[in-house]
CSV table of C-alpha atoms (C1' of nucleotides) in Angstrom, one decimal:
chain,number,residue,atom,x,y,z
T,1,MET,CA,-19.6,-74.3,-5.0
T,2,ASP,CA,-17.6,-75.3,-8.2
T,3,ILE,CA,-15.5,-72.6,-10.0
T,4,ARG,CA,-18.0,-72.6,-13.1
T,5,THR,CA,-21.1,-71.4,-10.9
T,6,LEU,CA,-18.9,-68.9,-9.0
T,7,CYS,CA,-17.5,-67.3,-12.0
T,8,LEU,CA,-21.4,-67.1,-13.7
T,9,GLY,CA,-22.3,-65.6,-10.2
T,10,ILE,CA,-19.8,-63.0,-10.2
T,11,LEU,CA,-20.8,-62.2,-13.7
T,12,SER,CA,-24.4,-62.1,-12.9
T,13,LEU,CA,-23.1,-58.9,-10.6
T,14,GLY,CA,-21.6,-57.1,-13.7
T,15,ASP,CA,-18.8,-57.7,-16.5
T,16,THR,CA,-15.2,-58.4,-15.5
T,17,THR,CA,-11.9,-60.0,-16.0
T,18,GLY,CA,-10.3,-63.4,-15.0
T,19,TYR,CA,-7.6,-61.2,-13.1
T,20,ASP,CA,-10.6,-59.3,-11.1
T,21,ILE,CA,-12.6,-62.4,-10.3
T,22,LYS,CA,-9.1,-63.9,-8.5
T,23,LYS,CA,-9.1,-60.7,-6.6
T,24,MET,CA,-12.8,-60.7,-5.6
T,25,VAL,CA,-12.1,-64.0,-4.3
T,26,ALA,CA,-8.7,-63.5,-2.8
T,27,GLU,CA,-9.7,-59.9,-1.3
T,28,GLY,CA,-13.2,-59.0,-1.6
T,29,ALA,CA,-16.7,-59.9,-0.1
T,30,PHE,CA,-16.2,-63.5,-1.5
T,31,SER,CA,-13.1,-64.0,0.4
T,32,PHE,CA,-15.0,-65.0,3.2
T,33,PHE,CA,-16.8,-68.0,2.0
T,34,SER,CA,-14.9,-68.8,-1.6
T,35,GLU,CA,-11.8,-69.4,-2.8
T,36,ALA,CA,-10.2,-70.0,-6.5
T,37,SER,CA,-7.2,-70.3,-8.3
T,38,TYR,CA,-6.1,-68.7,-11.4
T,39,GLY,CA,-5.1,-72.2,-12.7
T,40,SER,CA,-9.1,-72.8,-12.2
T,41,ILE,CA,-10.7,-69.4,-13.1
T,42,TYR,CA,-8.9,-69.1,-16.4
T,43,PRO,CA,-10.0,-72.5,-17.9
T,44,ALA,CA,-13.4,-72.4,-16.7
T,45,LEU,CA,-14.1,-68.8,-18.5
T,46,THR,CA,-12.7,-70.4,-21.6
T,47,LYS,CA,-14.8,-72.9,-21.6
T,48,LEU,CA,-17.8,-71.1,-20.6
T,49,THR,CA,-17.2,-69.1,-23.1
T,50,ASP,CA,-17.4,-72.0,-25.6
T,51,GLU,CA,-20.4,-73.3,-24.5
T,52,GLY,CA,-22.2,-69.6,-24.8
T,53,LEU,CA,-22.7,-69.0,-21.4
T,54,ILE,CA,-20.4,-65.6,-21.1
T,55,ASP,CA,-19.5,-63.5,-23.9
T,56,CYS,CA,-15.8,-62.2,-24.3
T,57,ARG,CA,-15.1,-59.0,-25.4
T,58,THR,CA,-11.1,-57.8,-25.8
T,59,GLU,CA,-9.8,-54.7,-24.5
T,60,THR,CA,-6.3,-53.9,-26.3
T,61,GLN,CA,-3.7,-52.8,-24.1
T,62,GLU,CA,-0.2,-51.2,-24.8
T,63,SER,CA,2.8,-53.3,-23.0
T,64,ARG,CA,0.3,-55.9,-21.3
T,65,PRO,CA,-1.9,-58.9,-22.4
T,66,ASP,CA,-5.2,-57.8,-23.5
T,67,LYS,CA,-7.6,-57.6,-21.2
T,68,LYS,CA,-10.7,-59.8,-21.6
T,69,ILE,CA,-14.0,-58.8,-20.2
T,70,TYR,CA,-16.5,-61.3,-19.7
T,71,SER,CA,-20.5,-60.8,-19.2
T,72,LEU,CA,-22.8,-63.1,-18.8
T,73,THR,CA,-25.1,-64.2,-21.8
T,74,GLN,CA,-29.2,-64.9,-21.5
T,75,ALA,CA,-28.3,-68.4,-21.6
T,76,GLY,CA,-25.7,-68.2,-18.9
T,77,ARG,CA,-28.1,-66.2,-16.6
T,78,LYS,CA,-30.7,-69.4,-17.4
T,79,ALA,CA,-27.8,-71.8,-16.2
T,80,LEU,CA,-27.0,-70.1,-13.2
T,81,GLU,CA,-30.7,-69.6,-12.1
T,82,ALA,CA,-31.3,-73.2,-12.9
T,83,SER,CA,-28.1,-73.9,-10.4
T,84,LEU,CA,-29.7,-72.0,-7.6
T,85,THR,CA,-33.0,-73.5,-7.8
T,86,HIS,CA,-32.3,-76.9,-7.1
T,87,ALA,CA,-31.2,-77.1,-3.3
T,88,PRO,CA,-27.7,-76.4,-3.1
T,89,LYS,CA,-25.9,-79.4,-1.3
T,90,PRO,CA,-25.6,-79.2,2.3
T,91,ASP,CA,-22.5,-77.0,3.7
T,92,ARG,CA,-19.7,-79.1,5.0
T,93,ASN,CA,-18.6,-78.4,8.6
T,94,ARG,CA,-15.1,-79.5,7.9
T,95,SER,CA,-12.9,-78.3,10.1
T,96,GLU,CA,-8.8,-78.6,10.8
T,97,PHE,CA,-9.3,-77.0,14.1
T,98,LEU,CA,-11.8,-79.3,15.5
T,99,ALA,CA,-10.1,-82.6,14.1
T,100,ALA,CA,-6.6,-81.3,15.6
T,101,LEU,CA,-8.4,-80.8,19.2
T,102,LEU,CA,-9.9,-84.3,19.1
T,103,PHE,CA,-6.9,-85.9,18.1
T,104,ALA,CA,-4.9,-83.6,20.4
T,105,GLU,CA,-6.3,-84.7,23.5
T,106,ALA,CA,-4.7,-88.8,22.9
T,107,VAL,CA,-1.5,-87.7,21.3
T,108,SER,CA,-0.2,-84.2,22.3
T,109,PRO,CA,-2.9,-83.1,25.1
T,110,GLU,CA,-0.1,-79.9,26.3
T,111,ARG,CA,-0.9,-79.0,22.6
T,112,ILE,CA,-4.3,-78.0,23.3
T,113,GLU,CA,-4.2,-74.7,25.0
T,114,ASP,CA,-2.2,-73.6,22.1
T,115,LEU,CA,-4.7,-74.8,19.7
T,116,ILE,CA,-7.5,-72.9,21.4
T,117,ALA,CA,-5.7,-69.6,21.8
T,118,GLU,CA,-4.5,-69.7,18.2
T,119,ARG,CA,-7.9,-70.3,17.1
T,120,ILE,CA,-9.1,-67.6,18.9
T,121,ASP,CA,-6.7,-65.2,17.6
T,122,HIS,CA,-7.8,-66.7,14.3
T,123,HIS,CA,-11.1,-65.5,15.1
T,124,HIS,CA,-10.3,-62.4,16.3
T,125,ALA,CA,-8.5,-61.5,13.1
T,126,GLN,CA,-11.5,-62.7,10.7
T,127,ILE,CA,-13.8,-60.7,12.6
T,128,GLY,CA,-11.5,-57.6,12.0
T,129,MET,CA,-11.3,-58.3,8.3
T,130,LEU,CA,-15.0,-58.9,8.3
T,131,GLU,CA,-15.9,-55.6,10.0
T,132,THR,CA,-13.2,-53.9,7.2
T,133,LEU,CA,-15.2,-55.7,4.6
T,134,LEU,CA,-18.3,-54.7,5.4
T,135,ALA,CA,-17.5,-50.8,6.2
T,136,LYS,CA,-16.7,-50.9,2.2
T,137,GLU,CA,-19.7,-52.7,1.1
T,138,SER,CA,-23.1,-51.6,0.4
T,139,GLY,CA,-24.9,-54.4,-1.6
T,140,LYS,CA,-27.9,-55.7,0.7
T,141,ALA,CA,-27.2,-59.6,0.0
T,142,ALA,CA,-23.2,-58.8,0.5
T,143,ARG,CA,-23.9,-57.1,3.8
T,144,PHE,CA,-26.0,-59.9,5.1
T,145,VAL,CA,-23.3,-62.3,4.0
T,146,LEU,CA,-20.8,-60.6,5.6
T,147,GLN,CA,-22.8,-60.1,8.8
T,148,TYR,CA,-23.8,-63.6,8.9
T,149,GLY,CA,-19.9,-64.3,8.8
T,150,ILE,CA,-19.5,-61.9,12.0
T,151,VAL,CA,-22.1,-63.6,14.1
T,152,MET,CA,-20.7,-67.1,13.3
T,153,GLN,CA,-17.1,-66.1,14.1
T,154,GLU,CA,-18.2,-64.1,17.2
T,155,ALA,CA,-19.9,-67.2,18.3
T,156,ALA,CA,-17.4,-69.3,17.9
T,157,LYS,CA,-14.7,-67.0,19.9
T,158,ARG,CA,-17.0,-66.5,22.9
T,159,PHE,CA,-17.6,-70.4,23.1
T,160,LEU,CA,-13.7,-71.0,22.9
T,161,GLU,CA,-13.1,-68.4,25.7
T,162,GLU,CA,-16.1,-69.6,27.8
T,163,ASN,CA,-14.9,-73.3,27.7
T,164,ARG,CA,-11.3,-73.3,27.2
T,165,THR,CA,-10.8,-74.6,30.6
T,166,ASP,CA,-12.9,-77.4,30.3
T,167,LEU,CA,-10.0,-79.1,28.2
T,168,GLY,CA,-6.7,-78.1,29.8
T,169,ALA,CA,-7.2,-79.6,33.1
K,1,MET,CA,-7.4,-82.4,7.3
K,2,ASP,CA,-6.1,-84.9,4.5
K,3,ILE,CA,-7.7,-88.7,5.1
K,4,ARG,CA,-4.0,-90.3,6.0
K,5,THR,CA,-4.0,-87.7,9.3
K,6,LEU,CA,-7.4,-88.5,9.8
K,7,CYS,CA,-6.6,-92.3,9.8
K,8,LEU,CA,-3.9,-91.9,12.1
K,9,GLY,CA,-6.1,-89.8,14.5
K,10,ILE,CA,-8.7,-92.0,14.6
K,11,LEU,CA,-6.1,-95.0,15.2
K,12,SER,CA,-4.8,-92.5,18.2
K,13,LEU,CA,-8.1,-93.2,19.5
K,14,GLY,CA,-8.1,-97.1,19.4
K,15,ASP,CA,-7.3,-100.1,16.9
K,16,THR,CA,-10.2,-100.1,14.1
K,17,THR,CA,-10.6,-101.6,10.5
K,18,GLY,CA,-11.3,-99.6,7.7
K,19,TYR,CA,-14.9,-100.2,7.6
K,20,ASP,CA,-15.2,-99.1,10.9
K,21,ILE,CA,-13.5,-95.8,9.8
K,22,LYS,CA,-16.1,-95.2,7.4
K,23,LYS,CA,-18.8,-95.7,9.7
K,24,MET,CA,-17.1,-92.9,12.2
K,25,VAL,CA,-17.1,-90.3,9.5
K,26,ALA,CA,-20.4,-91.2,8.3
K,27,GLU,CA,-22.2,-91.5,11.3
K,28,GLY,CA,-20.2,-90.9,14.4
K,29,ALA,CA,-18.9,-87.9,16.3
K,30,PHE,CA,-16.6,-87.5,13.4
K,31,SER,CA,-19.3,-87.1,10.9
K,32,PHE,CA,-19.8,-83.5,12.1
K,33,PHE,CA,-16.5,-82.0,10.7
K,34,SER,CA,-14.9,-84.5,8.5
K,35,GLU,CA,-15.8,-86.8,5.7
K,36,ALA,CA,-14.0,-89.7,3.7
K,37,SER,CA,-15.0,-92.7,1.3
K,38,TYR,CA,-13.9,-96.1,1.0
K,39,GLY,CA,-12.1,-95.1,-2.1
K,40,SER,CA,-9.8,-92.9,-0.4
K,41,ILE,CA,-9.7,-94.8,3.3
K,42,TYR,CA,-8.5,-97.9,2.1
K,43,PRO,CA,-5.7,-97.0,-0.3
K,44,ALA,CA,-4.8,-94.6,2.7
K,45,LEU,CA,-4.4,-97.5,5.2
K,46,THR,CA,-2.3,-99.6,2.6
K,47,LYS,CA,0.1,-96.8,2.0
K,48,LEU,CA,0.5,-96.2,5.9
K,49,THR,CA,1.1,-100.0,6.5
K,50,ASP,CA,3.8,-99.9,4.0
K,51,GLU,CA,5.5,-96.7,5.5
K,52,GLY,CA,5.4,-98.3,8.9
K,53,LEU,CA,3.1,-95.5,10.4
K,54,ILE,CA,0.5,-98.1,11.4
K,55,ASP,CA,0.6,-102.0,12.2
K,56,CYS,CA,-2.0,-104.5,10.4
K,57,ARG,CA,-3.0,-107.7,11.7
K,58,THR,CA,-5.9,-109.7,9.9
K,59,GLU,CA,-8.6,-111.9,11.6
K,60,THR,CA,-9.9,-114.8,9.7
K,61,GLN,CA,-13.6,-114.8,9.2
K,62,GLU,CA,-16.1,-117.4,7.6
K,63,SER,CA,-18.0,-116.3,4.7
K,64,ARG,CA,-16.8,-112.8,4.9
K,65,PRO,CA,-13.6,-111.2,3.7
K,66,ASP,CA,-10.8,-111.2,6.6
K,67,LYS,CA,-10.9,-108.4,8.5
K,68,LYS,CA,-8.1,-106.1,8.9
K,69,ILE,CA,-7.6,-104.4,12.1
K,70,TYR,CA,-4.9,-101.3,12.3
K,71,SER,CA,-3.5,-100.3,14.9
K,72,LEU,CA,-0.8,-97.1,15.3
K,73,THR,CA,2.8,-97.5,15.6
K,74,GLN,CA,5.3,-95.3,17.9
K,75,ALA,CA,6.3,-94.0,14.4
K,76,GLY,CA,2.5,-93.5,13.5
K,77,ARG,CA,2.1,-91.5,16.8
K,78,LYS,CA,5.1,-89.1,16.0
K,79,ALA,CA,3.9,-88.7,12.4
K,80,LEU,CA,0.4,-87.8,13.9
K,81,GLU,CA,2.1,-85.7,16.7
K,82,ALA,CA,4.0,-83.7,14.2
K,83,SER,CA,1.2,-82.9,12.1
K,84,LEU,CA,-0.8,-81.4,14.8
K,85,THR,CA,2.2,-79.5,16.1
K,86,HIS,CA,2.7,-77.0,13.2
K,87,ALA,CA,-0.2,-74.9,12.9
K,88,PRO,CA,-3.3,-76.2,11.1
K,89,LYS,CA,-3.9,-74.3,8.1
K,90,PRO,CA,-6.7,-72.2,8.9
K,91,ASP,CA,-10.3,-73.6,8.1
K,92,ARG,CA,-12.1,-72.1,5.2
K,93,ASN,CA,-15.7,-70.8,5.0
K,94,ARG,CA,-16.9,-72.1,1.8
K,95,SER,CA,-20.6,-72.1,2.0
K,96,GLU,CA,-22.7,-73.1,-0.9
K,97,PHE,CA,-25.6,-71.5,1.2
K,98,LEU,CA,-24.3,-68.1,1.5
K,99,ALA,CA,-23.0,-68.3,-2.5
K,100,ALA,CA,-26.4,-68.9,-3.4
K,101,LEU,CA,-27.8,-66.1,-1.3
K,102,LEU,CA,-25.5,-63.6,-2.6
K,103,PHE,CA,-26.2,-64.7,-6.3
K,104,ALA,CA,-29.7,-65.3,-6.1
K,105,GLU,CA,-30.5,-61.3,-5.2
K,106,ALA,CA,-29.3,-60.6,-8.6
K,107,VAL,CA,-30.8,-63.6,-10.7
K,108,SER,CA,-33.7,-64.9,-8.9
K,109,PRO,CA,-34.5,-62.8,-6.0
K,110,GLU,CA,-37.8,-64.7,-5.4
K,111,ARG,CA,-35.6,-67.7,-4.6
K,112,ILE,CA,-34.0,-65.9,-1.6
K,113,GLU,CA,-37.1,-66.8,1.2
K,114,ASP,CA,-36.8,-70.4,0.1
K,115,LEU,CA,-32.9,-70.6,0.8
K,116,ILE,CA,-33.3,-69.4,3.7
K,117,ALA,CA,-35.8,-71.2,4.9
K,118,GLU,CA,-34.2,-74.4,4.0
K,119,ARG,CA,-31.4,-73.2,5.7
K,120,ILE,CA,-33.0,-72.8,9.1
K,121,ASP,CA,-34.7,-76.6,8.6
K,122,HIS,CA,-31.1,-77.9,7.9
K,123,HIS,CA,-29.7,-75.8,11.1
K,124,HIS,CA,-32.7,-77.4,13.1
K,125,ALA,CA,-31.8,-80.7,11.8
K,126,GLN,CA,-28.3,-80.4,12.4
K,127,ILE,CA,-28.8,-79.6,16.0
K,128,GLY,CA,-30.7,-82.9,16.1
K,129,MET,CA,-28.5,-84.7,15.1
K,130,LEU,CA,-25.5,-83.0,17.4
K,131,GLU,CA,-27.6,-83.5,20.3
K,132,THR,CA,-27.9,-87.2,19.5
K,133,LEU,CA,-24.3,-87.4,19.3
K,134,LEU,CA,-23.4,-85.4,22.1
K,135,ALA,CA,-26.1,-87.8,24.5
K,136,LYS,CA,-24.0,-91.1,23.3
K,137,GLU,CA,-20.7,-89.7,23.6
K,138,SER,CA,-18.5,-89.4,26.5
K,139,GLY,CA,-15.0,-88.5,25.7
K,140,LYS,CA,-14.1,-85.0,27.0
K,141,ALA,CA,-12.5,-83.4,23.9
K,142,ALA,CA,-15.4,-85.2,21.7
K,143,ARG,CA,-17.9,-83.7,23.7
K,144,PHE,CA,-16.3,-80.5,23.4
K,145,VAL,CA,-16.4,-80.7,19.6
K,146,LEU,CA,-20.1,-81.6,19.3
K,147,GLN,CA,-21.1,-78.6,21.8
K,148,TYR,CA,-19.0,-76.2,19.6
K,149,GLY,CA,-21.4,-77.5,17.0
K,150,ILE,CA,-24.3,-76.9,18.5
K,151,VAL,CA,-23.5,-73.4,19.2
K,152,MET,CA,-22.4,-72.7,15.7
K,153,GLN,CA,-25.7,-74.2,14.2
K,154,GLU,CA,-27.6,-72.1,16.9
K,155,ALA,CA,-25.9,-68.9,16.4
K,156,ALA,CA,-26.7,-69.3,12.5
K,157,LYS,CA,-30.6,-70.1,13.0
K,158,ARG,CA,-30.9,-67.4,15.2
K,159,PHE,CA,-29.3,-65.1,12.6
K,160,LEU,CA,-31.2,-66.3,9.9
K,161,GLU,CA,-34.8,-66.0,11.9
K,162,GLU,CA,-33.9,-62.6,13.1
K,163,ASN,CA,-32.7,-61.0,9.7
K,164,ARG,CA,-34.4,-63.4,7.2
K,165,THR,CA,-37.0,-60.2,6.7
K,166,ASP,CA,-34.3,-58.2,5.5
K,167,LEU,CA,-33.7,-59.7,2.1
K,168,GLY,CA,-37.4,-60.4,1.1
K,169,ALA,CA,-38.3,-56.8,0.5
B,1,DG,C1',17.4,-53.1,-8.0
B,2,DA,C1',14.0,-55.8,-5.5
B,3,DA,C1',9.4,-56.6,-5.2
B,4,DC,C1',4.6,-55.9,-6.4
B,5,DA,C1',0.8,-55.3,-9.6
B,6,DC,C1',-0.9,-55.7,-13.9
B,7,DA,C1',-2.9,-59.8,-17.0
B,8,DT,C1',-2.9,-63.9,-19.6
B,9,DG,C1',-2.4,-68.8,-19.8
B,10,DT,C1',-0.8,-74.0,-19.2
B,11,DA,C1',1.1,-78.5,-17.5
B,12,DA,C1',1.8,-81.7,-14.0
B,13,DG,C1',0.6,-83.6,-9.9
B,14,DA,C1',-2.7,-83.6,-5.6
B,15,DA,C1',-6.2,-85.7,-3.8
B,16,DG,C1',-10.3,-87.0,-3.6
B,17,DT,C1',-15.0,-89.5,-5.4
B,18,DT,C1',-18.1,-92.3,-7.7
B,19,DA,C1',-19.5,-96.8,-9.4
B,20,DC,C1',-18.3,-101.0,-9.7
B,21,DA,C1',-16.9,-105.7,-8.3
B,22,DT,C1',-17.4,-109.8,-5.0
B,23,DG,C1',-20.4,-112.3,-1.7
B,24,DA,C1',-22.2,-114.2,2.8
B,25,DT,C1',-26.0,-113.0,6.3
B,26,DT,C1',-29.5,-111.2,8.3
B,27,DA,C1',-33.6,-108.4,9.2
B,28,DT,C1',-38.3,-106.6,6.7
H,1,DA,C1',-37.7,-111.4,-2.5
H,2,DT,C1',-35.3,-107.4,-1.2
H,3,DA,C1',-32.9,-104.5,1.1
H,4,DA,C1',-29.3,-103.6,4.5
H,5,DT,C1',-24.8,-104.8,7.1
H,6,DC,C1',-20.8,-106.5,6.9
H,7,DA,C1',-15.7,-106.0,4.2
H,8,DT,C1',-12.6,-105.0,1.1
H,9,DG,C1',-10.8,-103.1,-2.9
H,10,DT,C1',-9.7,-100.7,-7.8
H,11,DA,C1',-10.5,-97.7,-11.9
H,12,DA,C1',-12.0,-93.9,-13.8
H,13,DC,C1',-12.6,-89.5,-13.1
H,14,DT,C1',-13.4,-85.0,-11.4
H,15,DT,C1',-11.7,-81.1,-9.4
H,16,DC,C1',-8.7,-78.1,-7.9
H,17,DT,C1',-4.1,-76.4,-6.8
H,18,DT,C1',1.0,-75.0,-7.6
H,19,DA,C1',4.3,-74.0,-10.1
H,20,DC,C1',5.8,-72.0,-14.2
H,21,DA,C1',6.2,-69.0,-18.5
H,22,DT,C1',5.9,-64.4,-20.2
H,23,DG,C1',6.5,-59.2,-20.0
H,24,DT,C1',5.9,-54.3,-18.7
H,25,DG,C1',5.1,-50.5,-15.4
H,26,DT,C1',5.6,-48.7,-10.8
H,27,DT,C1',6.7,-48.1,-6.5
H,28,DC,C1',9.9,-49.1,-2.2
DNA sequence: GAACACATGTAAGAAGTTACATGATTAT
DNA sequence: ATAATCATGTAACTTCTTACATGTGTTC
């Protein structure tokens, strides 16, 4: 999902600032399935404002840059709706892990066990993070997304634990 | 995984051409977890040749551009090994689907059922494709990767089938 | 006094995609 | 005849990240 749509989507859930959008994608319920840097968020918000898809009101602060609080306009809501209406392009299964595994067989087979062990730890950590997020989250769709994430990570972890020996020998 | 490493990795499995690398990532066992276009593959091969990580021999053909067959050099093998040795950066769970689902709740809830139905179909199709690939594949690591893929797709599909009603009402 | 949180923004560069350009051969 | 397969390559563009720039207040 491009940053523009991501910003529109987050604003559909409530008014907020660029700084807080970054926090949501870095730590919040969004961090599981999206990412974005300031360098993409701020310009996106500026552009969306110019196009009339979002509004910006400024909250003056002392000894800090003024806070810019954005909110979705009617046009923005329409635009978001439109981009959700035509089917999202299929998710890619790009995986550094699987690629590394496949190539390690030919070039450094002794690395395979490590790779799998690291990956199991990674899934374990992700499950922990998702459960923490789930405990804090009350939105229906957000909980669904986090549960989906947990199920996926657990399935992956289980598969690796059950089949790790197949590639060792 | 960047295109450079992907090319080195594929060449670690055997000599081949840019054209065939593209076919592998578009249709072969690699298509599940990677992607690349000619516009990135050809320049990458040229650059890797300049750097001495791969060799190029030309096979003359009539009525076709000459075929350029690349092979990994010792230096290339070292470089690939090195990039597999430091832990791959964690896979991202970027998902158009999950993002769309989350935002649809706020902006067009009537779309949620469609989204889930489409996604179930998508998983179904992916499982079919993976099983076809698996039937043709004999490499140990490649089979492992494809089985991993099947397990993931099935887990996702099952989750959606079992929980689809949670978001309808 | 060092590091982090708050808060915005820009410029340079990485990495890739898309679309084009070329052109013969083979299958439908 | 029309499309697909074979085979290479380039140029323009998109999209995003990284690193910088700025500055205060708070916590360790």
